[in-house]
Coordinates of N, CA and C in Angstrom, one line a residue:
X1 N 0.6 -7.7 21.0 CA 0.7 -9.1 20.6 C 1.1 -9.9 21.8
X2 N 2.0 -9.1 22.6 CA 2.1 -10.4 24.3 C 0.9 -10.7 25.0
X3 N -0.5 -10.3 24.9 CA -1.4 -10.9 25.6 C -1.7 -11.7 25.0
X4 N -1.1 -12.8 25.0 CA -1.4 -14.6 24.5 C -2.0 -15.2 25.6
X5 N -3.1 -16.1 25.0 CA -3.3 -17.1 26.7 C -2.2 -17.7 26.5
X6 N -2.1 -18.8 27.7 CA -1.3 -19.9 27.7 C -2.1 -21.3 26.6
X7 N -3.2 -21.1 26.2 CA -3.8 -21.9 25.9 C -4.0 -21.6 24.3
X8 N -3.9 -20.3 24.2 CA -3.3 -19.7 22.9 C -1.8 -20.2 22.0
X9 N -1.1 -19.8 23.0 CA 0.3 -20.2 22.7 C 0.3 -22.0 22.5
X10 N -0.3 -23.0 23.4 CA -0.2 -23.9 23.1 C -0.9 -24.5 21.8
X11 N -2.1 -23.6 21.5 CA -2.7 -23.9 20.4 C -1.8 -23.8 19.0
X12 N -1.2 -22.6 19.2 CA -0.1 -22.4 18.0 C 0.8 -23.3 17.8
X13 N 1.2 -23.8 19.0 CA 2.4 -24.6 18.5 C 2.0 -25.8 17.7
X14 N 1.2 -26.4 18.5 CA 0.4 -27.3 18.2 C -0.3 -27.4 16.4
X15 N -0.5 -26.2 15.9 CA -1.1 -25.9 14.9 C 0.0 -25.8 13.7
X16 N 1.6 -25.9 14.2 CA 2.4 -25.4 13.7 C 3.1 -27.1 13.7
X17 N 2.6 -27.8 14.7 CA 3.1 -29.5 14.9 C 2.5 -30.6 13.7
X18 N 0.9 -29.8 13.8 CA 0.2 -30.8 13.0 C 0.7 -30.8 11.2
X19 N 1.0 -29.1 10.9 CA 1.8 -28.5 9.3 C 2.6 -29.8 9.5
X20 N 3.9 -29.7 9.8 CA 5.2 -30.4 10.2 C 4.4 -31.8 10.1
X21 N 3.9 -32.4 10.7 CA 3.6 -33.9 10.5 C 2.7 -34.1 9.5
X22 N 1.9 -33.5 8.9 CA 0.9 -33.7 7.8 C 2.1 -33.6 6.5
X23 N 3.3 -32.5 6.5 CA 4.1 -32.1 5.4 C 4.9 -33.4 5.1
X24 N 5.3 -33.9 6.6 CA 6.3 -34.4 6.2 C 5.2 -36.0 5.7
X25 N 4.2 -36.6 6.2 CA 3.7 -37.7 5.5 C 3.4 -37.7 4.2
X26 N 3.3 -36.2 3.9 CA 2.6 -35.9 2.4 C 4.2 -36.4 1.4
X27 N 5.4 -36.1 2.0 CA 6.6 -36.1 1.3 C 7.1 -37.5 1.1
X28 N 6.7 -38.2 2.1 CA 7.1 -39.8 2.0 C 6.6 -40.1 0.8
X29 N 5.2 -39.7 0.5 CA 4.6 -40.7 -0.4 C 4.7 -39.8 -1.7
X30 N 5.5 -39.2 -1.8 CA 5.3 -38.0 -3.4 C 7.1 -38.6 -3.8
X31 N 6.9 -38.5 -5.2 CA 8.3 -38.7 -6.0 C 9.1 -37.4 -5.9
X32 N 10.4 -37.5 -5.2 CA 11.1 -36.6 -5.0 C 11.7 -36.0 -6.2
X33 N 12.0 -34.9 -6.4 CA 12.5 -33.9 -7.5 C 11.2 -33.0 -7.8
X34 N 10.3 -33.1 -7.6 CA 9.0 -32.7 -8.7 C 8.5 -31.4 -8.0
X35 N 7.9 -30.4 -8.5 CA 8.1 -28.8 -8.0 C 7.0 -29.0 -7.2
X36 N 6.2 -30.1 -7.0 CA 4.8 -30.0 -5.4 C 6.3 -30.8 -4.6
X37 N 7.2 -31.4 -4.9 CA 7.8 -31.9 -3.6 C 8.9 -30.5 -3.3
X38 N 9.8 -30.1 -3.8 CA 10.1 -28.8 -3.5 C 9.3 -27.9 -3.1
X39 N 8.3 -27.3 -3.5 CA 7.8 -26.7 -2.4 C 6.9 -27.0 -1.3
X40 N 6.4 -28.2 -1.5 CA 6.4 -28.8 -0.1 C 7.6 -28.4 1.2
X41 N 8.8 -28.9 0.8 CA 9.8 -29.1 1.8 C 9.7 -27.9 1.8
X42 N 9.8 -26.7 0.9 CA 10.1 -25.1 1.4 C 9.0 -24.9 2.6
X43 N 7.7 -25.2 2.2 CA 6.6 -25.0 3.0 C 6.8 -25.9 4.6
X44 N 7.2 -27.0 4.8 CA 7.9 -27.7 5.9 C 8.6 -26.8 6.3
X45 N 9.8 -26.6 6.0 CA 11.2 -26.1 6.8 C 10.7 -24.2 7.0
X46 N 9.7 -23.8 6.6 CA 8.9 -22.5 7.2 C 8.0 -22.8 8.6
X47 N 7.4 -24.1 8.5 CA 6.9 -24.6 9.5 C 7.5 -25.2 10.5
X48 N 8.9 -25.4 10.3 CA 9.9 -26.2 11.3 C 10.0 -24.6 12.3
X49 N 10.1 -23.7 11.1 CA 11.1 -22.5 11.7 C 9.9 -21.5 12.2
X50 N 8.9 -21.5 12.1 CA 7.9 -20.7 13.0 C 7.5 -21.6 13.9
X51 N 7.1 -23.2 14.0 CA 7.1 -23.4 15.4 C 8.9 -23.2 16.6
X52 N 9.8 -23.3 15.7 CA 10.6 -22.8 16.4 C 10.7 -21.7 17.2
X53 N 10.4 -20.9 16.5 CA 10.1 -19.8 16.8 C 9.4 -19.0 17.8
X54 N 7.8 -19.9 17.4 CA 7.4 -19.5 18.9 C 7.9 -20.2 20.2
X55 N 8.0 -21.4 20.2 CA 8.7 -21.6 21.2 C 9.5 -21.1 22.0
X56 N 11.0 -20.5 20.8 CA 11.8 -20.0 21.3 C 11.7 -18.4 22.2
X57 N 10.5 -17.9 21.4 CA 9.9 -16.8 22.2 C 9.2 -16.6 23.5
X58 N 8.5 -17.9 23.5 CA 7.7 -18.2 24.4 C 8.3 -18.6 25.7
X59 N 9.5 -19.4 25.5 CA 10.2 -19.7 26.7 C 11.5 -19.2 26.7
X60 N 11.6 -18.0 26.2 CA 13.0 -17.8 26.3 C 14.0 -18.0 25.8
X61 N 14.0 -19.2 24.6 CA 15.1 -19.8 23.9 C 15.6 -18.7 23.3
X62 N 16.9 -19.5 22.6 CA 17.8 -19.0 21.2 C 17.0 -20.0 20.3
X63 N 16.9 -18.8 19.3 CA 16.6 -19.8 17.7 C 17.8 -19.8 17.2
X64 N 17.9 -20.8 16.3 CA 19.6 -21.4 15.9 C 19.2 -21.0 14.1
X65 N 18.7 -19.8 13.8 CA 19.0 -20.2 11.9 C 19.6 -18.7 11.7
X66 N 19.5 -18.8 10.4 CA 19.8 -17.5 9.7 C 19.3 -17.0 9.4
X67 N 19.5 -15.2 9.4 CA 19.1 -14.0 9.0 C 18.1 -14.8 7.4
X68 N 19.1 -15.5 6.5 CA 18.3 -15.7 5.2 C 16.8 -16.5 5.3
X69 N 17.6 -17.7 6.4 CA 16.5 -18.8 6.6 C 15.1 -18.2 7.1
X70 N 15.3 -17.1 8.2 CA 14.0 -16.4 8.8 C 12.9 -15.6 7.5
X71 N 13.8 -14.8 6.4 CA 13.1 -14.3 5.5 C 12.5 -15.2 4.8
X72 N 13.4 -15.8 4.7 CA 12.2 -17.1 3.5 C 11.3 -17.8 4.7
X73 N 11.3 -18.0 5.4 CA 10.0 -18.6 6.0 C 8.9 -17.5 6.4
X74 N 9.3 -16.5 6.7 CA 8.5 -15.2 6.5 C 7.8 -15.1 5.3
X75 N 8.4 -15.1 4.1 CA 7.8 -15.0 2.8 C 7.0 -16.3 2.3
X76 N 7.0 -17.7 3.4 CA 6.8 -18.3 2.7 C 4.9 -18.9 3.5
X77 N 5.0 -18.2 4.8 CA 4.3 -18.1 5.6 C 3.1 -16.5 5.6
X78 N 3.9 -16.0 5.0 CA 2.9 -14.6 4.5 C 1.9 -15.2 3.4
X79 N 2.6 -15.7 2.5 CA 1.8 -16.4 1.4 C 0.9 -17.7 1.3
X80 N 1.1 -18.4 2.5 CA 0.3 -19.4 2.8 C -1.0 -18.3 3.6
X81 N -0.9 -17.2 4.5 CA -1.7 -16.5 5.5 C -2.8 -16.2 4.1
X82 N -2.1 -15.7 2.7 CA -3.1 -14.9 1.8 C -4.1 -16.3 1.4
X83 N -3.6 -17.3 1.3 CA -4.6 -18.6 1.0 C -5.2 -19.3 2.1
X84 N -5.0 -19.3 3.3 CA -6.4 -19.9 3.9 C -7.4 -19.3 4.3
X85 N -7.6 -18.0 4.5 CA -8.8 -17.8 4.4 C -9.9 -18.1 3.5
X86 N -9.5 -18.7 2.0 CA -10.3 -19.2 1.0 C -10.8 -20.3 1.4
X87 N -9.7 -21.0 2.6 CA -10.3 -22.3 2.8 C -11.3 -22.5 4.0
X88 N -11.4 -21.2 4.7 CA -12.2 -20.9 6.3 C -13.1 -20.8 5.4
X89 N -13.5 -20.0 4.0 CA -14.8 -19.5 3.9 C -15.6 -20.7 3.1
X90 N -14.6 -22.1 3.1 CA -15.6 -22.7 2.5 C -15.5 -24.3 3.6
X91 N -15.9 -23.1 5.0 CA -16.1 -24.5 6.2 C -17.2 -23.9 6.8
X92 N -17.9 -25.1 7.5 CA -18.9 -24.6 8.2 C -18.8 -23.5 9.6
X93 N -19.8 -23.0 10.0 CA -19.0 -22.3 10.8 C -19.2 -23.4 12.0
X94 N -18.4 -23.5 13.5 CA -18.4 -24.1 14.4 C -17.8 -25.6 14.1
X95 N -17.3 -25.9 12.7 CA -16.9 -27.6 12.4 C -15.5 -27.3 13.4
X96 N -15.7 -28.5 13.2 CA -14.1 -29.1 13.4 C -12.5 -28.4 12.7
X97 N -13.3 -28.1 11.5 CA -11.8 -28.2 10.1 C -11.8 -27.2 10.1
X98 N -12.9 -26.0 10.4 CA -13.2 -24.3 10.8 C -12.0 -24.3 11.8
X99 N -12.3 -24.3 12.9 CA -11.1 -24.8 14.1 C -9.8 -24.3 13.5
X100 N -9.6 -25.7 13.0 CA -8.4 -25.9 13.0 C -7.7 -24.8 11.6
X101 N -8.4 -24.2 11.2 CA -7.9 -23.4 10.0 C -7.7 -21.9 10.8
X102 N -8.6 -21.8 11.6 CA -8.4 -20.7 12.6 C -7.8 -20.9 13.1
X103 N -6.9 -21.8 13.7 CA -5.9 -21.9 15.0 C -4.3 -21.8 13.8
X104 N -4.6 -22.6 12.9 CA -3.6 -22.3 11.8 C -2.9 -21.1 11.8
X105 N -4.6 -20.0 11.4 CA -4.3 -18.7 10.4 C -4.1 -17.6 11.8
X106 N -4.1 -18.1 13.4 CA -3.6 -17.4 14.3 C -2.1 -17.7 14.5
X107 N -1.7 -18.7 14.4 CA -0.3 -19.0 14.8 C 0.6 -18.6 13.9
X108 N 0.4 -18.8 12.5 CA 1.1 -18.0 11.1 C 1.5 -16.5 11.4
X109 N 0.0 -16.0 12.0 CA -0.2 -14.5 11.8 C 1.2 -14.2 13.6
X110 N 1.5 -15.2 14.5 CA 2.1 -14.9 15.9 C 3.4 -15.0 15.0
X111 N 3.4 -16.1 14.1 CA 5.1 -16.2 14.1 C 5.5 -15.4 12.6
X112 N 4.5 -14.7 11.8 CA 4.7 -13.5 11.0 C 5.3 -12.3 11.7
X113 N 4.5 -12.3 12.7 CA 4.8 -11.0 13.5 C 5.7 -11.0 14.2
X114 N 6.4 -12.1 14.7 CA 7.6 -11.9 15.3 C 9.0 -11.7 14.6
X115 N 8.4 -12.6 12.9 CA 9.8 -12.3 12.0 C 9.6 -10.8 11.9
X116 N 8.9 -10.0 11.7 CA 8.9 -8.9 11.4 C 9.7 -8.0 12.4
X117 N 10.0 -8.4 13.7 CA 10.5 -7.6 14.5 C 11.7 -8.0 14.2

């Protein structure tokens, strides 16, 4: 799993930037309490904690959470990995939104694999 390009790794983070900013505009505009805005934010704060993650791997950091916090973004990132490929199979091949669901479902799968260690 350490033969990443550099251009790999940047794609993941990046892929892991765009979650984070799509989650969080999605939350502005949704009425707080309601179980799409809960798990939204669970699905966010899995996304905070795998781009953290790779980063932290990538360059050497300390990640700052907890033993609990890493499992639940593990579990919450495994279960997002079982649902996009439903969404790869219904993109063209070579589009744009193909792309970007493949750079997704690589970066998920880098920072699954490192919770696992």
């Amino acid at each position: 799993m350490e033969n990443i390009t550099p251009e790999e790794k940047q794609q993941s983070i990046e892929a892991f930037q765009s979650v984070i900013r799509k989650s969080e505009n999605a939350l502005a505009s949704m009425k707080s309490g309601t179980s799409q805005t809960k798990l939204l934010e669970k699905r966010l704060k899995a996304a905070r904690i795998g781009e953290g993650l790779l980063t932290a791997r990538w360059e050497g950091k300390e990640l700052d959470v907890s033993h609990m916090e890493l499992e639940e973004a593990k579990q919450v990132l495994e279960g997002l990995l079982l649902l996009l490929p439903g969404f790869l199979e219904k993109t063209k091949p070579g589009s744009g939104q193909r792309t970007y669901i493949e750079r997704r479902i690589k970066a998920f799968q880098f920072a699954v694999s490192y919770l696992n260690e």
